[in-house]
XYZ file of C-alpha atoms in Angstrom:
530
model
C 15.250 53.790 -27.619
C 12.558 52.012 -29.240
C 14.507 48.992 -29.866
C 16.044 49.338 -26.227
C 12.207 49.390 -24.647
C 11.040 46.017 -26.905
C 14.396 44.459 -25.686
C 13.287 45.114 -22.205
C 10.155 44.077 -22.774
C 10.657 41.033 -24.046
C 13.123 40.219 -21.204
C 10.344 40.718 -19.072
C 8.152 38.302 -20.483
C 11.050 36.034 -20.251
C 11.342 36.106 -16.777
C 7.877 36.212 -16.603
C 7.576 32.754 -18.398
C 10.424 31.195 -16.029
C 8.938 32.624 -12.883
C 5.760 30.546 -13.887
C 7.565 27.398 -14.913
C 9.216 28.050 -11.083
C 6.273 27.905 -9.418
C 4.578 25.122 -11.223
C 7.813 23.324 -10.075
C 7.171 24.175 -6.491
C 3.744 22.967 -6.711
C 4.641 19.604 -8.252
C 7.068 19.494 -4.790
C 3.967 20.456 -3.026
C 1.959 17.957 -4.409
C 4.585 14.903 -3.953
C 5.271 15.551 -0.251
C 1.337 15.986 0.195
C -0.566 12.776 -2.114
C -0.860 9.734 -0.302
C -2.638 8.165 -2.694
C -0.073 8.022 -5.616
C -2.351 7.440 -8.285
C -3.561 11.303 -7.256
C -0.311 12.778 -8.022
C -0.295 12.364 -11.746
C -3.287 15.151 -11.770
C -1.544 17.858 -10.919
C 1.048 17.783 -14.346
C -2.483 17.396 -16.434
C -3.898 20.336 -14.665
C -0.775 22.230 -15.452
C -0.324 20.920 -18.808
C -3.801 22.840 -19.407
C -3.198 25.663 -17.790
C 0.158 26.220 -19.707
C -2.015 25.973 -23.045
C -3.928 28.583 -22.265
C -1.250 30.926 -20.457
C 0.689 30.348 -23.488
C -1.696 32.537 -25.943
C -2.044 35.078 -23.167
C 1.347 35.969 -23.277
C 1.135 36.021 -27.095
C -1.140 38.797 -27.028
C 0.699 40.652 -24.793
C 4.320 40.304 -27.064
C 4.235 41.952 -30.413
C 7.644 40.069 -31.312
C 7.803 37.391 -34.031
C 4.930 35.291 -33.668
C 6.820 32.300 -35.023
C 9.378 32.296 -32.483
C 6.690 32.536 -29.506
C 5.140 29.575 -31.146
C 7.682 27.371 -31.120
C 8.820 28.315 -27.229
C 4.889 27.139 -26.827
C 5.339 24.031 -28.620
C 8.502 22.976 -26.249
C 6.279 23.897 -23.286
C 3.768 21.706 -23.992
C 5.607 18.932 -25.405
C 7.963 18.532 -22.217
C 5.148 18.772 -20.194
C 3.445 15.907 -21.792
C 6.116 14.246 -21.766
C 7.076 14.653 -18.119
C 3.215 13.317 -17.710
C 3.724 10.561 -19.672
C 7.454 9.476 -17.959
C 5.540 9.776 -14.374
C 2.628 7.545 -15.723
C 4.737 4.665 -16.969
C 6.666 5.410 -13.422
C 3.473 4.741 -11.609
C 2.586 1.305 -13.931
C 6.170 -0.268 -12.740
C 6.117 0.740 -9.462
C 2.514 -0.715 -8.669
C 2.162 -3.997 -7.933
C -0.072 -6.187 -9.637
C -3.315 -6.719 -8.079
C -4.285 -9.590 -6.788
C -7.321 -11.423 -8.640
C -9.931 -13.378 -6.750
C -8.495 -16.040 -9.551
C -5.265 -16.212 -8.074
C -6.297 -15.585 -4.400
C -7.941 -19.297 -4.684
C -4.523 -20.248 -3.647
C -5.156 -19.727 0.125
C -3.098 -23.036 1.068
C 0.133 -20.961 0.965
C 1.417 -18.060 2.427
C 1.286 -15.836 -0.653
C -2.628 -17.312 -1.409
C -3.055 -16.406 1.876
C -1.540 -12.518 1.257
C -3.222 -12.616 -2.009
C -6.706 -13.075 -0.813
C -6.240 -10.672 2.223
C -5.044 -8.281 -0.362
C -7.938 -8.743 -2.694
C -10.971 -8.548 0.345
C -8.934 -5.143 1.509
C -8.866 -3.940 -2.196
C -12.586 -4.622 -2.670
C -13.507 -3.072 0.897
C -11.911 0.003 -0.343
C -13.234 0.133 -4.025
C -16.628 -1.220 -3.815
C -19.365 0.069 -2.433
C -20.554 -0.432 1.295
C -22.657 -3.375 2.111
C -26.579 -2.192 2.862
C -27.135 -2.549 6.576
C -28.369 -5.967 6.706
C -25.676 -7.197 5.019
C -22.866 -5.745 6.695
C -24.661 -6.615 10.009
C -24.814 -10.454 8.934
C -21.297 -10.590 7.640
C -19.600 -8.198 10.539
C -21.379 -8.313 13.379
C -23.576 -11.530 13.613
C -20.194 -13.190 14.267
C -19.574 -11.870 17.562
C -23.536 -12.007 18.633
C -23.553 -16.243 17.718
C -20.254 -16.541 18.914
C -21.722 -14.887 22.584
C -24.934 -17.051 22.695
C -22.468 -20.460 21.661
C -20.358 -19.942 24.922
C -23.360 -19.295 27.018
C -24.954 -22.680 25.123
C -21.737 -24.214 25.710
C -21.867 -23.081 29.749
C -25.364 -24.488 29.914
C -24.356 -27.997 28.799
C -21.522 -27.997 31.002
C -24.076 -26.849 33.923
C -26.271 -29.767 32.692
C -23.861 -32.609 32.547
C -22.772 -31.128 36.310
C -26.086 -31.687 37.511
C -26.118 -35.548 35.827
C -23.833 -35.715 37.752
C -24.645 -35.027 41.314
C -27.961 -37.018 40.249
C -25.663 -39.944 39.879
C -24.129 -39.170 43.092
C -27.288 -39.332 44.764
C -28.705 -42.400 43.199
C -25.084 -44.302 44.053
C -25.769 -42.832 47.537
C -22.922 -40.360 47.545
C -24.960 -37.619 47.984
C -28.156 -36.570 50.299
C -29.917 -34.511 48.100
C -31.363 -34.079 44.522
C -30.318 -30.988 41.982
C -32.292 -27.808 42.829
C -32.882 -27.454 39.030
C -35.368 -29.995 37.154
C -34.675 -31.484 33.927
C -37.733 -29.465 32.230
C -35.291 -25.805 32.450
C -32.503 -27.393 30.145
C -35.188 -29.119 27.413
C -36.142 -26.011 27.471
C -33.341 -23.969 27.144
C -32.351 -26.418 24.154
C -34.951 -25.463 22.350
C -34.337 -22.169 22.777
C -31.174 -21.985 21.521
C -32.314 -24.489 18.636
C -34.707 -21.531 17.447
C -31.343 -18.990 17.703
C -29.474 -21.457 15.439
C -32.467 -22.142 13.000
C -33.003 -18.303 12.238
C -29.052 -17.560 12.488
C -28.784 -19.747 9.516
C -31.875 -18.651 7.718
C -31.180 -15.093 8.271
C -27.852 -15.477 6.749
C -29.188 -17.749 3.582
C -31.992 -15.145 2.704
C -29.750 -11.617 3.005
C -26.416 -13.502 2.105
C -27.805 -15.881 -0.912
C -25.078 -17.134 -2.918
C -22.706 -15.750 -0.769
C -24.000 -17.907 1.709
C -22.579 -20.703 0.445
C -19.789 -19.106 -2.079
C -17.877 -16.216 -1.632
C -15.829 -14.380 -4.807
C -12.853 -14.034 -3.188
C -13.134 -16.329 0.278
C -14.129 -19.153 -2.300
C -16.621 -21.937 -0.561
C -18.043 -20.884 2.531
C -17.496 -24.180 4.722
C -18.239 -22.145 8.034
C -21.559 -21.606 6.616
C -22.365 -25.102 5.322
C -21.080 -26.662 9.127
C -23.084 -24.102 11.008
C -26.099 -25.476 8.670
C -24.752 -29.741 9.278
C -25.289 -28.584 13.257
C -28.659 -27.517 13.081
C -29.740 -30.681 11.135
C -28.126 -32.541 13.477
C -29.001 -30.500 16.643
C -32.654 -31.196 15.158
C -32.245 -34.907 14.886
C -31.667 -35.224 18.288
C -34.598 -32.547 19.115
C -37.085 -33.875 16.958
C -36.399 -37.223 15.690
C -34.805 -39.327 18.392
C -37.585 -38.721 20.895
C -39.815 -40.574 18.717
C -37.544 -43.310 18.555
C -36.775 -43.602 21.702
C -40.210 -43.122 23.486
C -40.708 -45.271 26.040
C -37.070 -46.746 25.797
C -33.624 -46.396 27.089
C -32.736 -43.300 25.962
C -28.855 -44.463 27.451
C -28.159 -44.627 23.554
C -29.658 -41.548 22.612
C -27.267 -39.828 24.659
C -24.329 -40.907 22.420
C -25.532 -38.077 20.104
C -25.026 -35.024 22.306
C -21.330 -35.420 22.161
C -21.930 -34.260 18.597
C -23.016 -30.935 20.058
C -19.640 -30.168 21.261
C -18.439 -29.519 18.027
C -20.407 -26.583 17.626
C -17.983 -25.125 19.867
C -16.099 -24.416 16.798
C -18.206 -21.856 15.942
C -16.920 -19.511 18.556
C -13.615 -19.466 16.117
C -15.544 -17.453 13.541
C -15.076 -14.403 16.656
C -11.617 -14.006 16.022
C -11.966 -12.552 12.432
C -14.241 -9.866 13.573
C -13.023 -9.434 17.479
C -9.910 -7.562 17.862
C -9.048 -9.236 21.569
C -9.136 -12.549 19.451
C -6.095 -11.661 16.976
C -3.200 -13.530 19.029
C -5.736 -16.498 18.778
C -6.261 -16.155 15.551
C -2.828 -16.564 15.108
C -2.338 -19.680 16.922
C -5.517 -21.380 15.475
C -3.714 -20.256 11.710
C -0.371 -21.704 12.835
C -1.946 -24.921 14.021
C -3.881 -25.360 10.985
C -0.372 -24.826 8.998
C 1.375 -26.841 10.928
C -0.674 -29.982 10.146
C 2.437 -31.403 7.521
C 4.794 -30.388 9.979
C 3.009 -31.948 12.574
C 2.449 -35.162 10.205
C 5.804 -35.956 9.629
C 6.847 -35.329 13.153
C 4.614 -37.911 14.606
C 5.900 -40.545 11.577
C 9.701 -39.844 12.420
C 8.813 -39.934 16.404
C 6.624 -43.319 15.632
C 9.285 -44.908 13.740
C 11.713 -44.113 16.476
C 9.215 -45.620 19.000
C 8.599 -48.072 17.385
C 12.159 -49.501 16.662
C 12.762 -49.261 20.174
C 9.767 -50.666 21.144
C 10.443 -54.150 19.580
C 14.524 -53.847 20.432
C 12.955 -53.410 24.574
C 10.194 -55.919 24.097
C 12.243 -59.151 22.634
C 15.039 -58.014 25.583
C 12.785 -58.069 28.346
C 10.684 -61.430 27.029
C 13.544 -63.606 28.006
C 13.446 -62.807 31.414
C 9.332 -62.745 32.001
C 9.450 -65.770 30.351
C 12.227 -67.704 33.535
C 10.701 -68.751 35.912
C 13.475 -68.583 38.506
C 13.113 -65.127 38.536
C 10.840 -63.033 41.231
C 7.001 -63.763 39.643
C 6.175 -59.767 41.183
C 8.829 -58.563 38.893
C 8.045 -60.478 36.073
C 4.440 -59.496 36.249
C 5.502 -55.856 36.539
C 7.970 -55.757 33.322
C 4.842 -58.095 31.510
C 2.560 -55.157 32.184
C 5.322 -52.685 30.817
C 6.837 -54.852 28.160
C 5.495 -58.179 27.655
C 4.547 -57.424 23.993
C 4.740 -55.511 21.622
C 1.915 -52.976 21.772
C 2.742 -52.680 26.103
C 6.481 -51.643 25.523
C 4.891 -49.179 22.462
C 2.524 -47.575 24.781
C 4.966 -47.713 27.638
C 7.421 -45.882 25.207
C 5.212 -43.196 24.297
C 4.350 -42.608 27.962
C 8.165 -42.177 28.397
C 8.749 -39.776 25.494
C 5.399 -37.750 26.114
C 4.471 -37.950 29.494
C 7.529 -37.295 31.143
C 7.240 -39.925 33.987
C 9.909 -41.972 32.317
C 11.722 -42.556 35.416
C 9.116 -44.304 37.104
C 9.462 -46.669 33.942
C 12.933 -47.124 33.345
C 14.296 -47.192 37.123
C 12.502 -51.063 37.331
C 14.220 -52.270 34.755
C 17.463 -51.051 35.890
C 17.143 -51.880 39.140
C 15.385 -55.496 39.263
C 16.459 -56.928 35.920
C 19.741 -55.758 34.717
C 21.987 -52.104 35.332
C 22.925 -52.753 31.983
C 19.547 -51.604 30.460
C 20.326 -47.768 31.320
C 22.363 -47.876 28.192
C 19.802 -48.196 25.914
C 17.258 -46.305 27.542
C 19.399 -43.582 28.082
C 20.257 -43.285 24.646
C 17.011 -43.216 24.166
C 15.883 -40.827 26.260
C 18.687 -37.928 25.321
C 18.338 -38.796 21.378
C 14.463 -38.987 20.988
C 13.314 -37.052 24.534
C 16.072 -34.581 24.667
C 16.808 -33.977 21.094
C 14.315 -34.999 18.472
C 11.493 -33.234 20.882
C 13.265 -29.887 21.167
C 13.873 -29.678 17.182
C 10.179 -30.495 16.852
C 9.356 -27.846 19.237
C 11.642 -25.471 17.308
C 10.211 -26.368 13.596
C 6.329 -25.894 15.366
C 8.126 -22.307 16.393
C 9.318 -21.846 13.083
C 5.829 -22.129 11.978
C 4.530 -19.607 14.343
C 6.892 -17.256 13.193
C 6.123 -17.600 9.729
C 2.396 -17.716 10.027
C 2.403 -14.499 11.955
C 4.336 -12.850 9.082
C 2.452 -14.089 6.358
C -0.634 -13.448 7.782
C -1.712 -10.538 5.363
C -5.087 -9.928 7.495
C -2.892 -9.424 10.827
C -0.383 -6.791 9.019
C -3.226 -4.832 7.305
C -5.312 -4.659 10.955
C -1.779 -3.306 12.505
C -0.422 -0.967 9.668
C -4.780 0.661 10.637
C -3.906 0.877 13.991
C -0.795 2.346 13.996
C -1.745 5.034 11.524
C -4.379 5.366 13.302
C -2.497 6.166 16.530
C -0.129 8.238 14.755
C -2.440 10.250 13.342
C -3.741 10.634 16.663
C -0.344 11.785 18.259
C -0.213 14.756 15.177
C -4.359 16.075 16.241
C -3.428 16.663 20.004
C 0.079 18.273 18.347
C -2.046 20.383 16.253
C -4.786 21.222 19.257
C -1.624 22.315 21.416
C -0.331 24.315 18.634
C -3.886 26.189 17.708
C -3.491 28.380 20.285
C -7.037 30.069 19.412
C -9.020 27.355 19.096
C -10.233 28.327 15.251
C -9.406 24.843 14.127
C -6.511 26.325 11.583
C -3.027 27.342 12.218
C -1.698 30.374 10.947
C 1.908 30.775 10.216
C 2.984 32.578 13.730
C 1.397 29.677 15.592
C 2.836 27.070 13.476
C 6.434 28.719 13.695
C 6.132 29.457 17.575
C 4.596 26.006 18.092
C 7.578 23.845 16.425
C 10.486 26.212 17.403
C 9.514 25.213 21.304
C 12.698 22.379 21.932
C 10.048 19.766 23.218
C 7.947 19.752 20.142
C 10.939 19.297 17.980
C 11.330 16.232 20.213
C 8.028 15.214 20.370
C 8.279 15.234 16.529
C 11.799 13.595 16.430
C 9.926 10.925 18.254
C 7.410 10.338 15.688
C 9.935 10.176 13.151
C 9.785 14.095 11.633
C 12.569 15.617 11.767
C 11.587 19.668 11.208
C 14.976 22.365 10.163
C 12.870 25.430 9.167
C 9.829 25.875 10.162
C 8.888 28.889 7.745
C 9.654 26.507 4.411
C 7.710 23.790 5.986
C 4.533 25.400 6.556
C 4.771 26.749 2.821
C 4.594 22.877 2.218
C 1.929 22.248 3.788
C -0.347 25.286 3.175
C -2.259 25.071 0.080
C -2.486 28.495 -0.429
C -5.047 30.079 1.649
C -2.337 30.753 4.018
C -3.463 28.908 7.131
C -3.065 25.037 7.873
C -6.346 23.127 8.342
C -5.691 19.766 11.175
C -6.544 17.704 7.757
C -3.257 19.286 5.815
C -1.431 19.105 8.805
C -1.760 15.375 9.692
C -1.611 14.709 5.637
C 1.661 16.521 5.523
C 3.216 15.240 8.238
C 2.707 12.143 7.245
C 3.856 12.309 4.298
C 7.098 13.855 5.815
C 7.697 10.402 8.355
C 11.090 9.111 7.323
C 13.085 9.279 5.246
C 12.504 10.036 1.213
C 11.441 7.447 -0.447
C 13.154 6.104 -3.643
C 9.986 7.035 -5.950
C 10.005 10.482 -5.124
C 13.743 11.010 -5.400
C 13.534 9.631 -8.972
C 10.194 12.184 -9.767
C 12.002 14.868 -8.370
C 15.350 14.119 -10.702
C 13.277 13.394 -13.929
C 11.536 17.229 -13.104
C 14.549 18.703 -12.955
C 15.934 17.216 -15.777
C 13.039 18.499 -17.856
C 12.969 21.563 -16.398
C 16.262 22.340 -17.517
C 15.641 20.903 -21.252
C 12.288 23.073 -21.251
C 14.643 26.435 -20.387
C 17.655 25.413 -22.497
C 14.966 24.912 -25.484
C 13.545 28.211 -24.721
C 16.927 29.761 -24.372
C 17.418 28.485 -28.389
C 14.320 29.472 -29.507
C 14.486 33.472 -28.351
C 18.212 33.439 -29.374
C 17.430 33.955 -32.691
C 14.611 36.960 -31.837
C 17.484 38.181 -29.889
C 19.894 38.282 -32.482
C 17.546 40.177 -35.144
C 16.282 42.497 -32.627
């Protein structure tokens, strides 16, 4: 009886021991469907791992059996679960990627420089810590403020050049009456907006500093260093000229406010900070990528032009040149073709401008039908063909700027996790059917058995079988769902599984199964001397 009662006993503690090695294994499931991060899912083994070391001795105590046996069934514990720890460890080192260094991110002139350093500004966002105030404002938001006052500097010289204008009108007699506004508003203005641009820039050198002019991962801040060439020169003109000028023509003076149009590039700086601006964005990035593209287009469509234009020009010289022909017509195909850089010009007006008709049909019809074979051929090789397959490669480019562009893909993979998560809080407000912010398991199993929120979830890409099992998922123990474990677990549940967790989830089994055939061996021999 006595031996019966220890033979009991220890099978008790045997299932005991595999009923906790059961539920660690449900938590580990737990834990993969749940971690986003997947750095964050190698904790839970190390948290078991410890716990098992000190569970271990507890159930020591509380078997009198051979103490040598026990300690070698606590030995294989420990070891597989270090193991298992180590396996998923070296499983998280090959399946992250390689960071990208602001070293290698230097590379910005291709596509994968370009990913690289988009990478390495969203990696530092994320790891570092948050700007102070000032600085965040000057690197965020003082984009969109300049970019504001630039447009309404920009519609104040357009205003300005209006009114020159209808002063010129009146002075050539054209018109009866003056501009309303005097000179005296727009100096001032200008100066106005000179003071903006003078403490934009010093703002930005004395909270930015180095930055201002170098940036560890955007590299050498040329936005910065042109915003500062525009005030210099926006101060020439206020400052300097004037004293050259006084009492003088100031006709050549003038020549220097063209300049000031470039600073509507500045307005460009909007579209890394303004949402509205990201298809423009993408067009100003594809037309700065294009450039080679563009380069060698020009050269083939030059060359082509230019063949032509000399084959056209030596054609047509024999007949301006004889004099029995009409001197009208002759004048006409001199203006079009009578040398060299006329029949280029006149070519590139055909192949560009469209109008080619209204240069062709003269030549066809006053000097000789014959001509329509060459400038036929002409028109469907170079205007018909060459054109489209440059329009096509500038297409191509499009297409592949918009997928390379790492900033673009980041800003939309936000927003539509964003939005999705969205979609699963109103779920989980329609489902919390007593407004306590938690879900208990009746509300959770009455909420998703209802056939439209099975659709409703179909259509975000969950697909839900038992509703019971899944809210054991989710839960993490204190047996109601918070909105926080419900969007995380949901979440985690879009799609299908993923390769990485497949793979966990064998290699746990697998040493599972070694940890109980290990125990098995080790209590065989207690079993056989009991």
């Amino acid at each position: 009886m006595v031996k019966s009662g220890f033979q009991e006993e220890e099978q008790l503690w045997f299932l005991g021991v595999l009923d906790r090695k059961f539920q660690e294994q449900e938590t580990a499931i737990r834990d993969l469907l749940l971690s986003i991060a997947r750095p964050d899912v190698g904790q839970p083994f190390r948290e078991r791992r410890t716990d098992l070391s000190v569970t271990a001795p507890m159930a020591s105590d509380n078997m009198q059996s051979p103490r040598s046996s026990l300690a070698r069934v606590r030995e294989v514990r420990v070891t597989a679960l270090s193991d298992t720890s180590d396996a998923y460890e070296g499983m998280k080192s090959e399946a992250t990627p390689p960071a990208a260094s602001p070293s290698n991110a230097s590379a910005s002139g291709t596509p994968n420089g370009k990913r690289s350093k988009a990478l390495a500004r969203a990696m530092n966002d994320d790891l570092t810590d948050k700007d102070p105030p000032a600085k965040a404002f000057i690197k965020h938001s003082l984009d969109a403020y300049m970019g504001l006052v630039v447009v309404i500097n920009l519609g104040l010289m357009i205003t300005m050049a209006q009114l020159s204008g209808d002063r010129a009108d009146y002075e050539l007699q054209l018109s009866a009456s003056l501009p309303a506004i005097p000179d005296s508003v727009f100096e001032v203005a200008d100066n106005l907006f000179f003071i903006i641009y003078i403490l934009d820039v010093l703002a930005r050198i004395i909270v930015l500093r180095k930055e201002w002019y170098y940036d560890p991962i955007e590299g050498v801040m040329f936005m910065n260093i042109f915003d500062a060439l525009l005030v210099m020169v926006h101060a020439f003109e206020l400052i300097i000229l004037p004293s050259l000028f006084i009492g003088g023509d100031s006709e050549s003076a003038s020549s220097i406010r063209v300049l000031k149009l470039i600073r509507i590039v500045r307005t460009l700086r909007i579209v890394k900070t303004v949402n509205m601006f990201r298809q423009l964005r993408l067009l100003v990035g594809t037309c700065v990528a294009s450039m080679g593209a563009l380069f060698w287009s020009m050269v083939l469509l030059c060359l082509l032009k230019l063949g032509f234009a000399l084959v056209i020009c030596q054609a047509l010289q024999g007949f301006i040149m004889d004099d029995s022909h009409d001197m009208a017509t002759r004048l006409e195909m001199n203006n079009l073709y009578g040398n060299f850089l006329k029949a280029f010009y006149t070519l590139f007006e055909i192949t560009h401008s469209g109008s080619w008709p209204s240069k062709v049909r003269p030549v066809i019809e006053k000097v000789n039908p014959w001509y329509a074979v060459l400038f036929c051929s002409y028109i469907a090789f170079v205007v018909f063909a060459v054109i489209r397959i440059v329009t096509a490669l500038f297409l191509q480019e499009t297409l592949s700027n918009a997928a390379n562009d790492a900033d673009m893909l980041l800003e939309n993979s936000r927003r539509l996790a964003k939005d999705y998560q969205d979609k699963l809080e109103e779920l989980f407000q329609a489902a919390d059917n007593d407004g306590d912010g938690s879900l208990t398991p009746d509300e959770f199993v009455d909420a998703l058995s209802i056939p439209g929120v099975q659709r409703y979830l179909t259509m975000l890409d969950v697909r839900v079988q038992d509703c019971r099992p899944l809210f054991d998922i989710l839960d993490d123990g204190d047996g109601q769902i918070t909105i926080a474990e419900f969007c995380k677990g949901l979440m985690q549940l879009k799609g299908q599984a993923r390769a990485l967790d497949i793979v966990m989830l064998t290699r746990e089994n697998a040493k599972m199964m070694k940890i109980c055939q290990e125990i098995h061996t080790a209590l065989m021999p207690t079993g056989k001397v009991l």
